[in-house]
CSV table of C-alpha atoms and ligand atoms in Angstrom, one decimal:
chain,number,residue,atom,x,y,z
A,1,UNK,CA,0.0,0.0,0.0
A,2,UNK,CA,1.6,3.4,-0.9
A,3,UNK,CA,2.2,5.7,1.7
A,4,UNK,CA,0.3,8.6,-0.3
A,5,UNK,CA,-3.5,8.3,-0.4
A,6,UNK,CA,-3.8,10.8,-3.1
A,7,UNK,CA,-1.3,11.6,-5.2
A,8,UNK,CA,-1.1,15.3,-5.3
A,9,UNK,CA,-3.9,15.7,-2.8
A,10,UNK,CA,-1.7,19.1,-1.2
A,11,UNK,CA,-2.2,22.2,-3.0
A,12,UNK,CA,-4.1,20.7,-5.9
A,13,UNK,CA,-7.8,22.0,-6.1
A,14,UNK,CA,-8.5,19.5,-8.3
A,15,UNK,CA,-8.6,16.8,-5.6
A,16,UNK,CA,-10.8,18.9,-3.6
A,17,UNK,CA,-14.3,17.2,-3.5
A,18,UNK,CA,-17.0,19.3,-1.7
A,19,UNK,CA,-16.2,22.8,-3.7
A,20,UNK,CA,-15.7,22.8,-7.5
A,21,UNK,CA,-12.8,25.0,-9.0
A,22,UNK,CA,-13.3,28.9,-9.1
A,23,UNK,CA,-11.6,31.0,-11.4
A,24,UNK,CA,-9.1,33.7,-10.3
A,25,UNK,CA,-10.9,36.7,-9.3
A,26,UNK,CA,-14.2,34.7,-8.6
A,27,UNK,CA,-16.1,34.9,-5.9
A,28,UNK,CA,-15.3,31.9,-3.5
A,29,UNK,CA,-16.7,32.9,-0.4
A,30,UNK,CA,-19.8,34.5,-0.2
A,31,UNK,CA,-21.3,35.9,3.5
A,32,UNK,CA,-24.9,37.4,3.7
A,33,UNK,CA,-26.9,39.1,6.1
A,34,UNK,CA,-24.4,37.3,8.5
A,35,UNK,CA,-25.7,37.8,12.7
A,36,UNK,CA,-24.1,36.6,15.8
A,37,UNK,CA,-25.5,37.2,18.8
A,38,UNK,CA,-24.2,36.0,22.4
A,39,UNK,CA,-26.7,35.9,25.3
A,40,UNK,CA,-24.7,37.1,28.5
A,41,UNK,CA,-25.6,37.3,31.9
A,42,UNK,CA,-28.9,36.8,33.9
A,43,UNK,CA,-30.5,32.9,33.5
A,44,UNK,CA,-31.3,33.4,37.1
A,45,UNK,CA,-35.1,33.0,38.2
A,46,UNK,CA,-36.0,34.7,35.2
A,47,UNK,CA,-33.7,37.6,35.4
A,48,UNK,CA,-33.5,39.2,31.8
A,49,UNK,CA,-30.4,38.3,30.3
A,50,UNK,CA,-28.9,40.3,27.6
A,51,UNK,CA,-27.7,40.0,24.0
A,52,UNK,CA,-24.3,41.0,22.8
A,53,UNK,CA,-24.6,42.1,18.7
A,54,UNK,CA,-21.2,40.5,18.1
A,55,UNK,CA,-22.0,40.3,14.7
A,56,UNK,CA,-25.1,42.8,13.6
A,57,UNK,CA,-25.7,41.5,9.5
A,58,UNK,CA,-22.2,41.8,7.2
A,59,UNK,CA,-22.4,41.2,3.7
A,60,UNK,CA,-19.1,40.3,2.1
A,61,UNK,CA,-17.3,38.8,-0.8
A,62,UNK,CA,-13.9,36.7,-0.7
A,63,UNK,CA,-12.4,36.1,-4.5
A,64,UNK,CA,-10.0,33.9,-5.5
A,65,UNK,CA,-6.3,34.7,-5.2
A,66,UNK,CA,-7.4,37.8,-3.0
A,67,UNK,CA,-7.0,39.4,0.3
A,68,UNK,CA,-10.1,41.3,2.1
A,69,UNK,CA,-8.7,43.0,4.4
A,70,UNK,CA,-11.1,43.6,8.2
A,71,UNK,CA,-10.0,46.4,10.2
A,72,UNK,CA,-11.7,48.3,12.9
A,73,UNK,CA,-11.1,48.8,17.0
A,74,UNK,CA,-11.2,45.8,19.5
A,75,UNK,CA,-14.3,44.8,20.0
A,76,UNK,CA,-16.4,45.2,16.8
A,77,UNK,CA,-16.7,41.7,15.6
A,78,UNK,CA,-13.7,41.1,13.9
A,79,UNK,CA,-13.0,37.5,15.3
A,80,UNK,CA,-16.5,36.8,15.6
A,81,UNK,CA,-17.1,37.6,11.7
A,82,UNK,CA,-14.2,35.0,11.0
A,83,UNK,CA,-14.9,32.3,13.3
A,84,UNK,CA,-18.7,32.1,11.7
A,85,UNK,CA,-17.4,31.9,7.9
A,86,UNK,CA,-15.0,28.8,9.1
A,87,UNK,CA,-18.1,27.4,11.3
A,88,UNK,CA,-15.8,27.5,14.6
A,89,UNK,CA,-18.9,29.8,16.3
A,90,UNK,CA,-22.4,28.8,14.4
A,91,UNK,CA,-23.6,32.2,13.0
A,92,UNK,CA,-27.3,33.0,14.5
A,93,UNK,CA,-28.3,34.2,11.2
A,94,UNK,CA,-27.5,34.6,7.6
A,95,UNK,CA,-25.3,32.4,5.2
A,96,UNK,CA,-22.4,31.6,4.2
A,97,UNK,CA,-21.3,30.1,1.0
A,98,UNK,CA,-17.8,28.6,-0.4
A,99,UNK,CA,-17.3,27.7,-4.2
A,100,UNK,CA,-21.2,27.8,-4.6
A,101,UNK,CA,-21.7,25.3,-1.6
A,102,UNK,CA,-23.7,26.2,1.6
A,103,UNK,CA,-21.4,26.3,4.7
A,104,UNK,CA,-23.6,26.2,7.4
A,105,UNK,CA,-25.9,23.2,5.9
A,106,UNK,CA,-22.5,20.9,5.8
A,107,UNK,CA,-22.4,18.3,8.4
A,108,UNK,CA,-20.3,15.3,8.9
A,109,UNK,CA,-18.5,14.1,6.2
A,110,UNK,CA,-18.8,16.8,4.2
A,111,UNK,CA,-17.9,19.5,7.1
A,112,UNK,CA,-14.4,17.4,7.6
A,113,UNK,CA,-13.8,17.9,4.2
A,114,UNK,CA,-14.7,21.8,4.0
A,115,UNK,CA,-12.4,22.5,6.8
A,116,UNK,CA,-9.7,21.3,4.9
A,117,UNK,CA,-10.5,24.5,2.3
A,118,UNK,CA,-10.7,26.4,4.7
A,119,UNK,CA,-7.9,27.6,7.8
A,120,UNK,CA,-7.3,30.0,10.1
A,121,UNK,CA,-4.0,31.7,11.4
A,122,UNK,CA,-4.5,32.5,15.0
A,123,UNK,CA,-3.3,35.9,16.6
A,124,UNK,CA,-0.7,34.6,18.8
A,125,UNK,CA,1.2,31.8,18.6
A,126,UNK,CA,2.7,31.3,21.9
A,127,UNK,CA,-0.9,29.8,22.6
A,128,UNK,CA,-2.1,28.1,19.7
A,129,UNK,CA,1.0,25.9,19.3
A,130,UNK,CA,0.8,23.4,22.1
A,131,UNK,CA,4.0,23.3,23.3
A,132,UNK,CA,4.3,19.4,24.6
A,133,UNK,CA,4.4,18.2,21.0
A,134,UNK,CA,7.3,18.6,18.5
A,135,UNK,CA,6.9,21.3,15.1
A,136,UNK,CA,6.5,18.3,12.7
A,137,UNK,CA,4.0,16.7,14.9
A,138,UNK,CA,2.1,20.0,14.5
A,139,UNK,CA,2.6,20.2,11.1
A,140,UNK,CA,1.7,17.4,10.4
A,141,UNK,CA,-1.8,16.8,12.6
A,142,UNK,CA,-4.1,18.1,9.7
A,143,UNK,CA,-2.5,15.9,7.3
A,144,UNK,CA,-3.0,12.6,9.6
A,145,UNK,CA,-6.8,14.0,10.5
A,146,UNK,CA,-7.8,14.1,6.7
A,147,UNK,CA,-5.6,11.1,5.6
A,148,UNK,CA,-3.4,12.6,2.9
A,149,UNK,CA,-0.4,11.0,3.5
A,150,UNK,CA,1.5,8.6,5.9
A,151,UNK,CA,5.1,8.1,7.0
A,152,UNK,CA,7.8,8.9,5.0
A,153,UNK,CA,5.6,10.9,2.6
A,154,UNK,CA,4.2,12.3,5.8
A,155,UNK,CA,7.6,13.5,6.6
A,156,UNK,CA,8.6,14.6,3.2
A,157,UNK,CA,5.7,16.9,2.9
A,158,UNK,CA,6.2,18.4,6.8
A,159,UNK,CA,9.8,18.9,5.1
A,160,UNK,CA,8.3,21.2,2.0
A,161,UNK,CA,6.1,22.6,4.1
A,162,UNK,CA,8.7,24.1,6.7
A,163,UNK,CA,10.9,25.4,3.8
A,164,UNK,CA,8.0,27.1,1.9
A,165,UNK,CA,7.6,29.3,5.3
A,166,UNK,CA,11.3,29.6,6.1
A,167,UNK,CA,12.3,27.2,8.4
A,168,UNK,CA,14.6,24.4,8.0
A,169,UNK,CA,14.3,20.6,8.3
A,170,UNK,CA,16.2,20.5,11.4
A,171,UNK,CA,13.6,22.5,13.2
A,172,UNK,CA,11.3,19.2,12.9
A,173,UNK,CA,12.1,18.0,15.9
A,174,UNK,CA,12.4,20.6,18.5
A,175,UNK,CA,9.4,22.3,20.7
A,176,UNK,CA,7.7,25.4,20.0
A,177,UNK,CA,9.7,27.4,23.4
A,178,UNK,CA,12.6,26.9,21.0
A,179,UNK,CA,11.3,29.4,18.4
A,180,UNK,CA,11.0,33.0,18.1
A,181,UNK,CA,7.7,34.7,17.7
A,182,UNK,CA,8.4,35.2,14.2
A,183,UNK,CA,9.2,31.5,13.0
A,184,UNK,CA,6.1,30.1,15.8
A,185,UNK,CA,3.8,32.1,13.6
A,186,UNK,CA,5.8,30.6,10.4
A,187,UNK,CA,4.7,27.1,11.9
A,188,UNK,CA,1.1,28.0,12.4
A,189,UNK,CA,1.1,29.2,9.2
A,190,UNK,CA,2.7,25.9,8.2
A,191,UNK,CA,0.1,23.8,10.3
A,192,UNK,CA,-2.7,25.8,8.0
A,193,UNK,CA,-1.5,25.5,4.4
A,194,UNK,CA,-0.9,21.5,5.2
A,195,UNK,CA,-4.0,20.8,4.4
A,196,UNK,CA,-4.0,22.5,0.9
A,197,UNK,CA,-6.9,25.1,1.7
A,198,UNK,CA,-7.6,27.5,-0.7
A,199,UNK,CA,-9.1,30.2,1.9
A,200,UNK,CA,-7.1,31.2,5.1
A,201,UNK,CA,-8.7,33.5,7.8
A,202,UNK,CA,-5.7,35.0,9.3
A,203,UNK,CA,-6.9,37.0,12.7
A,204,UNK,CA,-4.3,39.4,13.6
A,205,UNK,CA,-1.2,37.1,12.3
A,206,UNK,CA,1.3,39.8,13.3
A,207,UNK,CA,0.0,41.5,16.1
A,208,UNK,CA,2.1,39.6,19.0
A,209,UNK,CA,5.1,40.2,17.0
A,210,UNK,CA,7.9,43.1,17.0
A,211,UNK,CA,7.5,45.4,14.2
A,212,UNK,CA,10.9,44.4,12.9
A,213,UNK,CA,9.0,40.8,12.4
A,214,UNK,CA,6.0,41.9,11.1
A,215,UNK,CA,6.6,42.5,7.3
A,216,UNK,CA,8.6,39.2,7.1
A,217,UNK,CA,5.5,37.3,8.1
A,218,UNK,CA,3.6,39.7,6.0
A,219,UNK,CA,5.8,39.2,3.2
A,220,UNK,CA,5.8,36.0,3.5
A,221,UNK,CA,1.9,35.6,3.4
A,222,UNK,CA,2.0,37.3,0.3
A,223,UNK,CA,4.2,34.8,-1.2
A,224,UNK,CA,2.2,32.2,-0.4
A,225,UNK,CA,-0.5,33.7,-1.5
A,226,UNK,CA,0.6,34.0,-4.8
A,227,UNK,CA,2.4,30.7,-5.3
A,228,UNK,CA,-1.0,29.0,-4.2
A,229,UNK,CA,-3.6,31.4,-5.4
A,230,UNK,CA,-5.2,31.6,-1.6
A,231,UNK,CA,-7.5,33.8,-0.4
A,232,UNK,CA,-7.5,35.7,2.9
A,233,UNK,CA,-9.9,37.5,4.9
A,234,UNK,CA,-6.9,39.3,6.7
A,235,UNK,CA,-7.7,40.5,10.1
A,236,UNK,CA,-6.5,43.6,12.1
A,237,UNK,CA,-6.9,46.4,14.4
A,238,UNK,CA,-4.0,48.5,12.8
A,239,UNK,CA,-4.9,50.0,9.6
A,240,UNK,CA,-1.1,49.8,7.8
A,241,UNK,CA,-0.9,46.2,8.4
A,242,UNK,CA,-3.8,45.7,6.5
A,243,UNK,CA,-3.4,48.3,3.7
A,244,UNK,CA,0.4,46.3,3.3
A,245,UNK,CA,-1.4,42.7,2.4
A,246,UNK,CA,-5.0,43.5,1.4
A,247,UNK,CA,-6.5,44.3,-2.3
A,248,UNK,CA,-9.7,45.2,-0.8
A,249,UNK,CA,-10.4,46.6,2.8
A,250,UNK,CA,-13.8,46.5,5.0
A,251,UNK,CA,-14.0,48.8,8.1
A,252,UNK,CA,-15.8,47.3,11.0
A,253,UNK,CA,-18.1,49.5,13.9
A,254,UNK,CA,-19.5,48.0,16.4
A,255,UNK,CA,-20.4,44.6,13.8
A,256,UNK,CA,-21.0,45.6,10.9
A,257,UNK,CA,-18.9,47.3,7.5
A,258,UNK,CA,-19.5,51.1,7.6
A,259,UNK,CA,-17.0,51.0,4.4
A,260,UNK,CA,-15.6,49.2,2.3
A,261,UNK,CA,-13.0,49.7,-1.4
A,262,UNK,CA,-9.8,48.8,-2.8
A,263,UNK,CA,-7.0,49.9,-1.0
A,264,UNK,CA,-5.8,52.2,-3.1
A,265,UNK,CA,-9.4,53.8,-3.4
A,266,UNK,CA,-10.0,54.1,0.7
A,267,UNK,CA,-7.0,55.6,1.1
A,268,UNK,CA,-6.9,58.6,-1.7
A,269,UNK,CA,-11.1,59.0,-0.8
A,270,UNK,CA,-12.1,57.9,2.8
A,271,UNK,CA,-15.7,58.6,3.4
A,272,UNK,CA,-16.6,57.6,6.8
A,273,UNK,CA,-15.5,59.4,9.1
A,274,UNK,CA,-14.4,56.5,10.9
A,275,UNK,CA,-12.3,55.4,8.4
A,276,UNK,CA,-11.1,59.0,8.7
A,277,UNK,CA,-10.6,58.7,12.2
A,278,UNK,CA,-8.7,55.7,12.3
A,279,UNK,CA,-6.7,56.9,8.9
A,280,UNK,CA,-5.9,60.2,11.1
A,281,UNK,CA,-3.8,57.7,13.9
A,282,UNK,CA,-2.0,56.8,10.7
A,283,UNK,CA,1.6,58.7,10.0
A,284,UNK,CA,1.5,59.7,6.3
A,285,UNK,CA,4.5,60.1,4.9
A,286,UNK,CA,3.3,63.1,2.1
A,287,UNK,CA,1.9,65.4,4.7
A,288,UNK,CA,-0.2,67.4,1.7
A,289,UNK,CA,-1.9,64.0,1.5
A,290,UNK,CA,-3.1,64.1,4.8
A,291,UNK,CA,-6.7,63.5,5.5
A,292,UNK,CA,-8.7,66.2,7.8
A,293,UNK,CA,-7.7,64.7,11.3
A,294,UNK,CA,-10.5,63.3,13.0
A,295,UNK,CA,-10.1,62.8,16.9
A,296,UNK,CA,-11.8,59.3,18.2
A,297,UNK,CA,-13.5,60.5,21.1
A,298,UNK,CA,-14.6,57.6,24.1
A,299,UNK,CA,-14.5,54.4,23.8
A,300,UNK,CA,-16.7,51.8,21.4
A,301,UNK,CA,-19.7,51.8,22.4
A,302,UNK,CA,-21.5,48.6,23.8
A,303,UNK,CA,-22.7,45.9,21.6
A,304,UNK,CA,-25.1,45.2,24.1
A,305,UNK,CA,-27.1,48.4,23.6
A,306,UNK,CA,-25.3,49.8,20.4
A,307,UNK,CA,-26.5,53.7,19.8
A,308,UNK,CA,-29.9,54.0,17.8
A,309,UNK,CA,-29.0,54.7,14.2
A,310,UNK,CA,-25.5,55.1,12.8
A,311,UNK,CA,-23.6,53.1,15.7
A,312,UNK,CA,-20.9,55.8,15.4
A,313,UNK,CA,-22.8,59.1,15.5
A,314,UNK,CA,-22.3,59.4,20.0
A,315,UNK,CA,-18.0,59.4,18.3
A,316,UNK,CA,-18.9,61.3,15.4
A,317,UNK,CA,-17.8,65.5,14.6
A,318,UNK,CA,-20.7,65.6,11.6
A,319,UNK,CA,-23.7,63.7,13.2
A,320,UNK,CA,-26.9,65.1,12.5
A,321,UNK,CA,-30.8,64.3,13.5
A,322,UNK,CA,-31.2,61.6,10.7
A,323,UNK,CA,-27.6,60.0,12.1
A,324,UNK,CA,-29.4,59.4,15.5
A,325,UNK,CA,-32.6,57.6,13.9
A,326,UNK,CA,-31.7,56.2,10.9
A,327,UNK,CA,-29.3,53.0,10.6
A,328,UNK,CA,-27.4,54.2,6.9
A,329,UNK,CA,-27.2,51.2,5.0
A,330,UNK,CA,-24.2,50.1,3.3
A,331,UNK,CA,-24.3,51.6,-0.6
A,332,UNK,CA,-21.8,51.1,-3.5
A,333,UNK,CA,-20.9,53.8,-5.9
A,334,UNK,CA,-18.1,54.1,-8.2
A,335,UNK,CA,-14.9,52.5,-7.8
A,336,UNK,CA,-16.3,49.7,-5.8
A,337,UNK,CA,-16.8,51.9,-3.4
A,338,UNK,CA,-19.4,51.4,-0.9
A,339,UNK,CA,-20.2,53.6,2.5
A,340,UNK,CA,-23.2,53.5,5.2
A,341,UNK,CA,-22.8,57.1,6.0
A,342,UNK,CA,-26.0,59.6,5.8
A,343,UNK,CA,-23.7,62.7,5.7
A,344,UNK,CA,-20.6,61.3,3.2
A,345,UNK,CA,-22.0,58.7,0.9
A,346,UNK,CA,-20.5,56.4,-1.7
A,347,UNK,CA,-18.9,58.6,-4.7
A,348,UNK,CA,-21.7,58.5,-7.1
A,349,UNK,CA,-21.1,56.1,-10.2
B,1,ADP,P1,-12.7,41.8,17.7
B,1,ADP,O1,-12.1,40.6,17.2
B,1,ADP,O2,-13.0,42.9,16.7
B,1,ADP,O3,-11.9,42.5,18.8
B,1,ADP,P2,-14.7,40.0,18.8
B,1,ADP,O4,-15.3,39.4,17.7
B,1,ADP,O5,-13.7,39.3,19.6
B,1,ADP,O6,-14.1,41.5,18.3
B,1,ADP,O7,-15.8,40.5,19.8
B,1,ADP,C1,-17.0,41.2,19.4
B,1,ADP,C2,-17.9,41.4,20.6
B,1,ADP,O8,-18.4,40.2,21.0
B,1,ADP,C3,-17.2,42.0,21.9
B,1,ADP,O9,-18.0,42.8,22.6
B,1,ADP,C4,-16.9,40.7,22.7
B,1,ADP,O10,-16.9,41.0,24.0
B,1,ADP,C5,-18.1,39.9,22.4
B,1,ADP,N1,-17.8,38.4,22.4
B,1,ADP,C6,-17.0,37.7,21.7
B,1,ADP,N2,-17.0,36.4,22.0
B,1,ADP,C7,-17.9,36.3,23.0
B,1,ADP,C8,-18.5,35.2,23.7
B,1,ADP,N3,-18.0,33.9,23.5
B,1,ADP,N4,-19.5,35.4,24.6
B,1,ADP,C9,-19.9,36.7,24.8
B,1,ADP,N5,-19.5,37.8,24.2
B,1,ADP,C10,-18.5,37.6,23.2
B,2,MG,MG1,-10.2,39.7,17.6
């Protein structure tokens, strides 16, 4: 019996059976109208309990080959928003497709097999690497779960995986304390791609690193991206990090996209004044380019009992009657451009 159950079963969409093929530039995950709510507190003798709006109904679109960026402060649903699409939280409402196939309908079988599409990079990888078992071991856990390959070819493939993020062969054997931030994220990252996925939710990858670290592990997420034609939804609090890897960028409030554009677009033509705000903490290095700066005021507000109407107008310099009643909804204009603002609205088409 050969050691490989399928021959090229790493990397090759072909050999993926629950999701057909999708062009570059397609649309390969598809959210809609997506809602988690936690119920916190109370449960006592009837005491009310209340809802957090973790996730208050996001609409997005992840193409092939691409990165969609998700930035906004802690606290507005980042996590939350990537844990539903993978099915590691079950969404309370809306849906969430990959490749045409309904994600939240898959059980079983079929769920085993979409989690092999789709991975996630954790935030910090001091905890999410445990640190009793050895890097190939960790590696190579995904591999053994789905049965794509045993022994040597096991190892072999464990091997190419540590050199296509930078480490080296002889780092198969030692324990995560051995490594830097930088290279535990590296075998995280290794962990994800060893099941060939084709989509990778990376929640703040870089944020537990030094500076000096972060744009090797950004870099080197580009790379891969190219090389395997994956597609992130790319996580963060910090606005640069995300404008270095994304194509497209969504900004988060309090659960939900207030904007979202190409990069390039958000940054020569913010329109939310949250976007503005958190473009303002920003050092640009042309100073004529400067957006108007925009002090964030307080703190996010509770998701508990968000503000009636635009979540942001209690932070907001421009907020007007209409702001406090009406919730904008999220309109496109030109250049893919689409803002839920009542006072600075999508550029018109
Ligand atoms: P972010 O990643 O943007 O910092 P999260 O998705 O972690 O935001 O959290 C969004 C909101 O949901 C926060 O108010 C957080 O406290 C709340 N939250 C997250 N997970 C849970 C949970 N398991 N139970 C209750 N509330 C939660
Ligand atoms: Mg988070």
């Amino acid at each position: 019996m050969s050691d490989v159950v399928s021959p090229d079963a790493l990397g090759s969409a072909a050999s993926h059976v629950v999701a057909p093929p999708v062009p570059a530039g397609a649309p390969l995950v598809e959210v809609r109208g997506l809602r988690k709510d936690y119920p916190i507190g109370g449960g006592f003798l009837g005491r009310a309990r209340a809802t957090v709006h973790a996730v208050a109904g996001v609409d997005l679109t992840v193409r092939t080959g691409e990165t969609l960026g998700i930035v906004g402060e802690s606290g507005s649903g980042k996590s939350t928003l990537g844990r539903c699409i993978l099915r590691l939280t079950e969404p309370t409402a809306g849906s969430v497709s990959f490749g045409g196939r309904d994600v939240l309908a898959l059980s079983g079988r079929d769920l085993r097999a979409m989690r092999r599409e789709m991975q996630i990079v954790f935030q910090d990888p001091y905890a999410s690497l445990n640190p009793r078992m050895r890097i190939g071991a960790i590696v190579a856990e995904g591999i053994e779960i789905h049965g794509l390959a045993r022994g040597a070819a096991k190892r072999a493939r464990v091997h190419e995986l540590l050199e296509k993020v930078g480490l080296r062969p002889e780092h198969y054997d030692r324990y995560p304390h051995e490594f830097s931030g930088g290279q535990r994220q590296r075998v995280g990252i290794a962990r994800a791609l060893a099941v060939g996925p084709r989509f990778i939710v990376a929640d703040e990858p870089v944020s537990a690193l030094d500076v000096s670290i972060q744009a090797q592990v950004l870099n080197l997420l580009r790379r891969l991206q190219d090389e395997m034609h994956l597609a992130y939804l790319f996580i963060s609090h910090d606005l640069r990090v995300v404008a270095h890897v994304s194509h497209r960028v969504a900004v988060m409030y309090l659960g939900k996209i207030v904007e979202q554009a190409p990069v390039a677009e958000l940054y020569r033509n913010p329109r939310h004044p949250y976007t503005r705000a958190l473009l303002s903490a920003v050092p640009v290095p042309d100073p004529r380019r400067r957006p108007d700066r925009i002090r964030l005021g307080g703190d996010v507000p509770s998701p508990v009992n968000p503000p009636t109407g635009c979540a942001f107008h209690p932070r907001c310099p421009y907020a007007e009657d209409r702001c406090r009643r009406d919730v904008p909804p999220l309109i496109e204009g030109a250049e893919e451009h689409a803002v839920a603002c009542h006072v600075f609205p999508a550029p018109p088409r």
